[in-house]
XYZ file of C-alpha atoms in Angstrom:
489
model
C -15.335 6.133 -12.868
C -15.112 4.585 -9.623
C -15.707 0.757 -9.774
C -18.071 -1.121 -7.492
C -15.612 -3.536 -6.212
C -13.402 -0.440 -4.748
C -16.493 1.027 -2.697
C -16.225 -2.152 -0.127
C -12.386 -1.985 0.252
C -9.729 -0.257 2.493
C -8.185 1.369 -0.358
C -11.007 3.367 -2.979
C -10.251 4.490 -6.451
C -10.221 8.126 -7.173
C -9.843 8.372 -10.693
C -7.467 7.594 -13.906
C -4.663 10.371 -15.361
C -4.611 9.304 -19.406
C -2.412 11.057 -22.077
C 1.044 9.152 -21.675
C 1.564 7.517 -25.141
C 4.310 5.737 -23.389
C 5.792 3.518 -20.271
C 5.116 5.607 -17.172
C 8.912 5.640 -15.684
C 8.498 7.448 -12.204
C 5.785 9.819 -10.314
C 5.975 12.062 -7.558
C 3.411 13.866 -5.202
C 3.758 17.293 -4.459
C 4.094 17.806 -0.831
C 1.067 19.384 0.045
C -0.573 16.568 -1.684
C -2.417 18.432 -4.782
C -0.288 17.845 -7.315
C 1.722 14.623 -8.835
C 4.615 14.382 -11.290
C 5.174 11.796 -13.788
C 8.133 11.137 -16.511
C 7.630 8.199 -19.333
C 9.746 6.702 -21.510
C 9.255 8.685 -24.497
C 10.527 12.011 -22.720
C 7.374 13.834 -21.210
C 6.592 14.917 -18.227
C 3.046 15.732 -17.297
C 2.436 18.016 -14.291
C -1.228 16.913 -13.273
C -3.284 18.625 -10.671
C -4.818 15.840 -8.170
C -8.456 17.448 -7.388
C -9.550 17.890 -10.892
C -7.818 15.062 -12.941
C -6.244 17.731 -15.577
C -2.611 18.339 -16.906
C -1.380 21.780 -15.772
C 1.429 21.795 -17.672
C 3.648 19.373 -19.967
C 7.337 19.141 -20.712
C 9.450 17.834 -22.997
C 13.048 16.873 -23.195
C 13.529 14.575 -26.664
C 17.660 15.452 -26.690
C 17.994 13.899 -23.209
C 15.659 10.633 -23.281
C 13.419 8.976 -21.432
C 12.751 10.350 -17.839
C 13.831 7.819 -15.050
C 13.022 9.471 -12.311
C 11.975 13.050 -10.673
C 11.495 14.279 -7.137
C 9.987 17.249 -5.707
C 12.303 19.511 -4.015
C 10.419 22.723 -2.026
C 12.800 25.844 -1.818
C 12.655 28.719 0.885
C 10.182 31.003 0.796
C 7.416 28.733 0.209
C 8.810 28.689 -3.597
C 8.509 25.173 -5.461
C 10.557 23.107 -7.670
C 11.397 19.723 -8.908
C 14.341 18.031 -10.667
C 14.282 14.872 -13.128
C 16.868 12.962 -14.369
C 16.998 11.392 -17.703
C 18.460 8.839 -19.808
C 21.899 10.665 -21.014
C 22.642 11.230 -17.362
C 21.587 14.997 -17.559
C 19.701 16.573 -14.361
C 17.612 19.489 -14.993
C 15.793 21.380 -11.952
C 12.584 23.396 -13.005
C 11.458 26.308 -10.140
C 7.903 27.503 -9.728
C 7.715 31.360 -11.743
C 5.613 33.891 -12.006
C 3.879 35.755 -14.257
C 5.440 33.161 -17.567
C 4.197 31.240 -19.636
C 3.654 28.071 -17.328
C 4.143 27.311 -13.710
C 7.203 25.992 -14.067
C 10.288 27.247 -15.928
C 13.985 25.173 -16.597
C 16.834 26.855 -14.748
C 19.720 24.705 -14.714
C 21.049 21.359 -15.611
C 24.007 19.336 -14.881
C 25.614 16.038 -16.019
C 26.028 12.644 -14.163
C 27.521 9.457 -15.624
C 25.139 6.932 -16.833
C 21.262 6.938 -17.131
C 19.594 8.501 -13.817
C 18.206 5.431 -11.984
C 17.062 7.671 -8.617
C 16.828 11.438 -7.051
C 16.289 11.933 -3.075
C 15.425 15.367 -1.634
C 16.962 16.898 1.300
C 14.742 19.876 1.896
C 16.873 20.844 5.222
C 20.069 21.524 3.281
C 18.762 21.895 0.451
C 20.078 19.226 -1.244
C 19.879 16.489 -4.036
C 20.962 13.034 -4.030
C 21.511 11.120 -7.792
C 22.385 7.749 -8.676
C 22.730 6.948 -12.262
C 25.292 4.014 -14.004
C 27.204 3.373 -11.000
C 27.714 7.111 -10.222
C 26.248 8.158 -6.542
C 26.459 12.314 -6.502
C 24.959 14.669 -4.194
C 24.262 18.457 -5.635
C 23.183 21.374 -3.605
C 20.724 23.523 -4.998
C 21.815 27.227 -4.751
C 20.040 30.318 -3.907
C 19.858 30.686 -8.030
C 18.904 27.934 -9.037
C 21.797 25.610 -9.887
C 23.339 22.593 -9.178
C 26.585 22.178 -7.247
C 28.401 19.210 -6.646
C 29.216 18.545 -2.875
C 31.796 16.109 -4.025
C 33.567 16.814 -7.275
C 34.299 13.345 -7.914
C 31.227 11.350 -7.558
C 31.197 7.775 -6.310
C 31.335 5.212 -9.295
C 31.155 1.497 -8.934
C 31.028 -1.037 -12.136
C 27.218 -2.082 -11.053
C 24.085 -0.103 -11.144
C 22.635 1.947 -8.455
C 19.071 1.633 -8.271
C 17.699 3.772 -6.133
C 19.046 6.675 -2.981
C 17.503 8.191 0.207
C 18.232 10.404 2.669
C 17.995 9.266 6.314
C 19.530 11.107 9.309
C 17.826 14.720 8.619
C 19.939 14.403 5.524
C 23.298 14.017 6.930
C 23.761 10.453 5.658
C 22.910 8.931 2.054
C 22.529 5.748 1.262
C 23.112 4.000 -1.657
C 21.390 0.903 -3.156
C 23.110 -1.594 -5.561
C 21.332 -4.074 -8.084
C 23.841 -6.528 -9.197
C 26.039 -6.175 -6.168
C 23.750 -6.683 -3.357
C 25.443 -3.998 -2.008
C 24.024 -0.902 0.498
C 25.923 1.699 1.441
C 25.970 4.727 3.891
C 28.056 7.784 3.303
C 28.136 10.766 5.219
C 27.627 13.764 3.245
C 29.621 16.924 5.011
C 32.682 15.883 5.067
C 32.420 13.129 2.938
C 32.675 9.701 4.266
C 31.853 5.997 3.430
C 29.873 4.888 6.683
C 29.137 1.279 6.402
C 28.636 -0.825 3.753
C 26.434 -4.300 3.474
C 25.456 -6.806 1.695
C 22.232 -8.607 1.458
C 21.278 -11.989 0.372
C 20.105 -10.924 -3.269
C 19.724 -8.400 -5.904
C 17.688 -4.811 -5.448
C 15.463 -3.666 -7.240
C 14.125 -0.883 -5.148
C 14.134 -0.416 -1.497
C 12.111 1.840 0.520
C 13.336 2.964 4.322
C 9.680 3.039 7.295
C 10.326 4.489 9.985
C 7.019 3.365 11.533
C 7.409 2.134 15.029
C 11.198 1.506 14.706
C 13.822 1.758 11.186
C 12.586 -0.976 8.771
C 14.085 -1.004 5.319
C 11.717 -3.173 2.325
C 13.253 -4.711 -0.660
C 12.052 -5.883 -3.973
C 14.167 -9.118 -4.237
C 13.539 -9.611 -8.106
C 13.262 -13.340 -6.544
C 10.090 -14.092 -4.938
C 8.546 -10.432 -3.739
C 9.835 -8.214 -0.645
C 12.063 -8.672 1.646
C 11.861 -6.310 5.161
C 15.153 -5.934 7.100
C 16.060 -4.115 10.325
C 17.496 -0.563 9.824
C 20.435 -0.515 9.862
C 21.440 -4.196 11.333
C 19.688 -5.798 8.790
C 18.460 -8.452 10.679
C 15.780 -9.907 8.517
C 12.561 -9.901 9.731
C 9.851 -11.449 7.173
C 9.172 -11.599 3.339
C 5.947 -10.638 1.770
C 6.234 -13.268 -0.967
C 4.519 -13.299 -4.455
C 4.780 -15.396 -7.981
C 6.567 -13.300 -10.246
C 5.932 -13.853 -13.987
C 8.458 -11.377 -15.572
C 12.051 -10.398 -13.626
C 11.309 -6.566 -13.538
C 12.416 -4.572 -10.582
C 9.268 -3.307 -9.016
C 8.801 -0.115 -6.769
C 8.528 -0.789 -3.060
C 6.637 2.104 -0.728
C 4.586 2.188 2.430
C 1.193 4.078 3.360
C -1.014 4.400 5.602
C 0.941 5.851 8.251
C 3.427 2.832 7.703
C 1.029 0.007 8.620
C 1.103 -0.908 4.819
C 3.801 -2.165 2.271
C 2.667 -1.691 -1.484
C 4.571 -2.840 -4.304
C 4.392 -2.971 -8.455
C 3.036 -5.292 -10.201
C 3.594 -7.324 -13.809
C 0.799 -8.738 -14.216
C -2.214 -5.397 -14.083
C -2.460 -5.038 -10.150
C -0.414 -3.502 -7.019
C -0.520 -5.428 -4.099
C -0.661 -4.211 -0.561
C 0.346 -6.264 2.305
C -0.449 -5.468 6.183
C 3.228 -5.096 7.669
C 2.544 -6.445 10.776
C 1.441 -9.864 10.064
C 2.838 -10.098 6.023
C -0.632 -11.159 4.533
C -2.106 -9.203 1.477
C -4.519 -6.817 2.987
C -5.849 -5.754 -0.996
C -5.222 -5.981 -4.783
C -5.104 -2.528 -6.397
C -6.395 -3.732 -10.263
C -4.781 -1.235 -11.945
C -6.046 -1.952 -15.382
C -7.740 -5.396 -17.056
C -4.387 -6.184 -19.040
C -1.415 -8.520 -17.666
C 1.140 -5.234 -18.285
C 3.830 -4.248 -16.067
C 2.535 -1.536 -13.329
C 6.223 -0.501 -11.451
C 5.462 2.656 -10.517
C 3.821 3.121 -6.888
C 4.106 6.366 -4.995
C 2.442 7.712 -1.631
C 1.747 10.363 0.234
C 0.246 10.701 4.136
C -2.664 13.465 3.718
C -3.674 15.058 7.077
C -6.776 12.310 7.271
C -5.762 9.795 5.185
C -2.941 8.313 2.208
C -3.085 9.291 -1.406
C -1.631 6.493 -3.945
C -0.754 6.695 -7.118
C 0.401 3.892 -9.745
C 1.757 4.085 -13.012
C 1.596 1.595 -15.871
C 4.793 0.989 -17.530
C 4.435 -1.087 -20.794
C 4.878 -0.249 -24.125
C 2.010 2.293 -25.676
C -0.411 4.412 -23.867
C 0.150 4.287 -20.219
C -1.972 5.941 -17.521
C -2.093 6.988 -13.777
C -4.380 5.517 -11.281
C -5.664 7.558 -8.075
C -6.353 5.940 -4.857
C -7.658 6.955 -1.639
C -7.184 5.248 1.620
C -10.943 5.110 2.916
C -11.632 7.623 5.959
C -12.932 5.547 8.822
C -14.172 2.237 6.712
C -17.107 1.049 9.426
C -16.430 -2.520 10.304
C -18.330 -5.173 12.232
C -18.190 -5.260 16.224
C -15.032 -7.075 17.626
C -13.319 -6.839 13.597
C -9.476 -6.764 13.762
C -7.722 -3.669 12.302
C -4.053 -3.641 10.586
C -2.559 -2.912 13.353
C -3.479 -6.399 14.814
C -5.033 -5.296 17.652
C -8.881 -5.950 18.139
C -11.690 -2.875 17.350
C -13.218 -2.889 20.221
C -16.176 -1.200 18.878
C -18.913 -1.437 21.915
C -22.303 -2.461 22.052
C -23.837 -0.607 24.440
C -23.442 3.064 23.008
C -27.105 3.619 23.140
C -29.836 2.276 24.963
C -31.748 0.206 22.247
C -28.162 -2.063 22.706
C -28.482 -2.490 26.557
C -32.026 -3.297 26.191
C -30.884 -6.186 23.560
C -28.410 -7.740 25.220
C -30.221 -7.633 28.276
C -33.347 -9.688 26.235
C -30.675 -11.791 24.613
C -28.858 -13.012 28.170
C -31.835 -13.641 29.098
C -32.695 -16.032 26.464
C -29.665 -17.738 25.800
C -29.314 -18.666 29.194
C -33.007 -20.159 29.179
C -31.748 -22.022 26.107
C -28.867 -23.595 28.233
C -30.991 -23.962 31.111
C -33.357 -26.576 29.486
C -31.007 -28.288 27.608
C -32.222 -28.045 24.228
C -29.412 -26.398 22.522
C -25.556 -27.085 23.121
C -23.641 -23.594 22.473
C -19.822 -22.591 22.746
C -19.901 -18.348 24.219
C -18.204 -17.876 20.353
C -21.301 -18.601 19.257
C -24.054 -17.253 21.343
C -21.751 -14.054 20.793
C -21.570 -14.243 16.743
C -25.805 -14.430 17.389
C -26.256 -11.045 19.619
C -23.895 -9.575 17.084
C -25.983 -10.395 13.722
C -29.265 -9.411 15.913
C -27.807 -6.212 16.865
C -26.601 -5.846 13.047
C -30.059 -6.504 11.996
C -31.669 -4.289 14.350
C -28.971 -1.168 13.514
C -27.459 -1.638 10.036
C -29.735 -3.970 7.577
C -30.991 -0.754 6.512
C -27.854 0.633 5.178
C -25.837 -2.168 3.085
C -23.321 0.713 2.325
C -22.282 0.839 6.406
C -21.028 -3.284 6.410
C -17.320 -3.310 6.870
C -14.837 -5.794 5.793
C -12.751 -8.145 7.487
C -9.124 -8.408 5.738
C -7.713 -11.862 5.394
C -4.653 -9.918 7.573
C -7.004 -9.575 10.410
C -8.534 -13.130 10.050
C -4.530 -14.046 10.301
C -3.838 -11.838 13.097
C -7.123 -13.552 14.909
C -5.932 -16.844 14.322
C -2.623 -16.007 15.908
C -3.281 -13.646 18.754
C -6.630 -15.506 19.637
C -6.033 -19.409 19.203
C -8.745 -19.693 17.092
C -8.711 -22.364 14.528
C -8.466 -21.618 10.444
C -11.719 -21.917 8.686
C -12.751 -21.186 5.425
C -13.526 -18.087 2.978
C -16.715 -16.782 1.312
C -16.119 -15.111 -1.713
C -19.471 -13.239 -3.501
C -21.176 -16.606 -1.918
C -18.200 -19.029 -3.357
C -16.590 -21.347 -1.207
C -12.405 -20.849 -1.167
C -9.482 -21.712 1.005
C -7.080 -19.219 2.305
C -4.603 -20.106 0.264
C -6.867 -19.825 -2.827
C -8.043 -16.809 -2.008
C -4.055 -15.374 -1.378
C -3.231 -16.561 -4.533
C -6.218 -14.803 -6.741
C -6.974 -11.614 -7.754
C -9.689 -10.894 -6.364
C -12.827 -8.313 -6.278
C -15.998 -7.487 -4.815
C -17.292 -8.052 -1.309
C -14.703 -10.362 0.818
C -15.140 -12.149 4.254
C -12.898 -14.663 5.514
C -14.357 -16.998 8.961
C -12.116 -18.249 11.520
C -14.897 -21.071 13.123
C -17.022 -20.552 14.992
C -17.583 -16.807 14.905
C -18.672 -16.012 11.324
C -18.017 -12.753 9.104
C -20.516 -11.305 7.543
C -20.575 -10.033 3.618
C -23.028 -7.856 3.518
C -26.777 -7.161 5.305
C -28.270 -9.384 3.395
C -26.373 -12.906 4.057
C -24.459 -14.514 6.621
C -22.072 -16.741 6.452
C -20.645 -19.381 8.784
C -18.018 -22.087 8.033
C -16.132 -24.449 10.083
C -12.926 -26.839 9.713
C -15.026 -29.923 10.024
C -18.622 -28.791 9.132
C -19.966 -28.284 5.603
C -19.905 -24.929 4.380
C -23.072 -23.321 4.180
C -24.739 -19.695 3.308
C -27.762 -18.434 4.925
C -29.992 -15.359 4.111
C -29.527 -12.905 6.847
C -32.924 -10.956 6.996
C -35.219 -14.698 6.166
C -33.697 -17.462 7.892
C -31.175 -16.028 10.556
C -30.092 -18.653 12.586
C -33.549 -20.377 13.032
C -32.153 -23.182 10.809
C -27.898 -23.445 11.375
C -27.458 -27.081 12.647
C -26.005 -26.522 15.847
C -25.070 -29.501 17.802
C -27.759 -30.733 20.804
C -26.853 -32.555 24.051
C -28.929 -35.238 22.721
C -27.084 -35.864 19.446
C -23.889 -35.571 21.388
C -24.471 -38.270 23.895
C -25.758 -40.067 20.976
């Protein structure tokens, strides 16, 4: 059941996938987007299918342990398969059949060194990437079905490899270490070691964007992510967050790369605006403090699908999330991208007619003398009269304004940091970074206010004393503005 709090956020739930009895270890999302993958601890994997919530088929393998990771990998022909590694180091691919006894059936398996950490798909070459121990390997997938090594010796290190990816239309790997600090690039045919590097601390999953240049994000298992340049790694920021128990947490972006999400251990997934670092929403995954790791996305033609995965001991389950198609937001709100909506006024004529009734008045006002006004302010009223006259009747069509936007406003504008109304309670910035929290959300920069909903407005300043109005009642007929008469007084 979809919870109120999601309806007024960027990100919406879809639904929860239950039946793991164990820690949910990795997930995957079927390219086309209708299906999703996911291995636990105590051996199962669970094919699900995304529109309708139910488990199309289920797989065991109790001989070869928990399942640490698995990765869709398409074939020619418009056939489909995956391949999941597990704990004894054992890699078995399953292809899509016909006419069996489920949609997928095992077809070959081979063995790698140490406990599968990671799988990458190359679907050019056909191709699968493994780390697992300190064993890097990359197999290509035949026209039969099996596994062949491209290098019969794979690489082995004495640290663990946490995670792989493809990058150069899969004619480089790369490699990332925990312990080590270590990343490393290899070229796949003919083998070769690239470059190798060596960042500031330990990995606990990394995550290449390629959104408006090569960025590669790190879980630090220190303070929260760390984005580098790709592949200079020339640090650019750190998306930082208190971290309560040392457990490397799964780093991905969305949203067509204009958001960083990463695991949780305390119940929630946070996502973070990459262009200005600030936490754009909290994904509550459940109402418990347990470890949520896994986070995996997909871009949908019209918007991103996310899914997380809870990964503490006893029943575990998947959570669905939509990003929301088109959320409306209010005139002049700032998107992720950090540039300003420039949603217009004047789209039909009952707008003209208001703003031309409104000029009109406010200058009167100014004329006479009676009221001292900044343009910030004359401009936050024609907003909340046109919001009255358009959208009081439908509370569902209020947008949001992100504390990332507020953050980006602040910067790109000069405006100075107010104050944040939370379901009518006054909180900081800072507070309101640090909480969890839920429901509608509006953060001020002074003196243009943001508005929570149709039916209250709310307007803070640095200096002034916070205060709450009732939108459709009161308006503006009683804000305390400052008069040219109390000034020269």
């Amino acid at each position: 059941m979809k919870r109120e709090e999601d309806q007024q956020q960027p990100i919406v739930r879809d639904r929860a996938l239950t039946g793991h009895k164990s820690g949910i270890q990795c997930v995957a999302i079927s390219p086309d987007g209708s299906k999703i993958l996911s291995g636990d601890d105590d051996a199962w994997l669970f094919l699900w299918d995304v529109k309708s919530g139910e488990v199309i088929q289920k797989l065991s393998t109790p001989f070869n342990g928990a399942i640490g990771a698995v990765v869709w990998a398409p074939r020619e022909r418009d056939s489909m398969a995956f391949v999941l590694g597990c704990a004894d180091g054992s890699i078995l691919l399953y292809q899509e059949q016909q006419n069996s006894r489920g949609p997928f059936q095992f077809v070959s398996v081979v063995e790698s060194p140490g406990p599968i950490e990671g799988l990458a798909y190359d679907q050019a070459h056909q191709r699968i990437a493994s780390v697992g121990g300190g064993a890097l390997q990359v197999w290509k997938i035949s026209d039969v079905g099996s596994l062949v090594p491209i290098k019969e010796d794979p690489v082995q290190k004495p640290v663990v490899a946490k995670n792989v990816t493809f990058i150069d239309d899969g004619a480089s790997v790369v490699v990332f270490y925990l312990e080590s600090h270590e990343i490393s690039c290899y070229a796949v045919e003919p083998w070769d070691l690239k470059w190798s590097k060596i960042v500031p601390t330990r990995i606990g999953h990394a995550c290449i964007c390629m959104a408006e240049g090569a960025f590669l994000f790190i879980t630090n298992l220190l303070d929260g992510i760390d984005q580098y340049r790709f592949p200079s790694l020339e640090k650019v920021q750190s998306f930082t967050h208190p971290i309560s128990m040392n457990l490397p947490l799964q780093v991905t972006t969305a949203a067509r790369g204009q958001w960083v999400l990463c695991g949780g251990d305390s119940g929630f997934v946070r996502v973070y605006s990459r262009r200005t670092g600030q936490i754009v929403q909290v994904l509550d995954h459940c109402d418990k403090p347990e470890a949520v790791q896994v986070v995996a996305t997909h871009e949908l033609e019209d918007r991103t699908l996310i899914v997380t995965g809870s990964s503490s001991e006893g029943e575990s389950d998947l959570q669905v999330w939509y990003e929301r198609i088109d959320p409306p937001r209010l005139p002049g709100a700032f998107t992720d991208s950090g540039r300003a909506n420039e949603a217009t006024f004047m789209s039909t004529a009952k707008a003209i007619i208001i703003y031309a009734f409104l000029g009109v008045f406010v200058m009167q006002l100014l004329m006479i003398g009676s009221i001292y006004l900044f343009w910030p302010e004359i401009k936050a009223i024609i907003e909340a009269l046109l919001r009255k006259s358009t959208l009081a009747s439908d509370p569902n069509s209020i947008g949001l304004t992100p504390i990332s936007d507020i953050h980006n406003a602040v910067e790109t504008r000069g405006f100075q940091q107010g104050s944040a109304v939370v379901l009518q309670q006054q909180k900081t910035l800072k507070e309101i970074e640090e909480m969890r929290f839920s429901g509608p959300l509006a953060v001020t920069t002074s003196p243009i206010p943001t508005f929570t909903s149709s039916d209250y407005v709310a307007s803070v300043s640095p200096l002034e004393k916070f205060s709450t109005i009732p939108f459709e009642e009161k308006m503006y007929s009683e804000h305390e503005y400052v008069t040219k008469d109390d000034k020269q007084a």
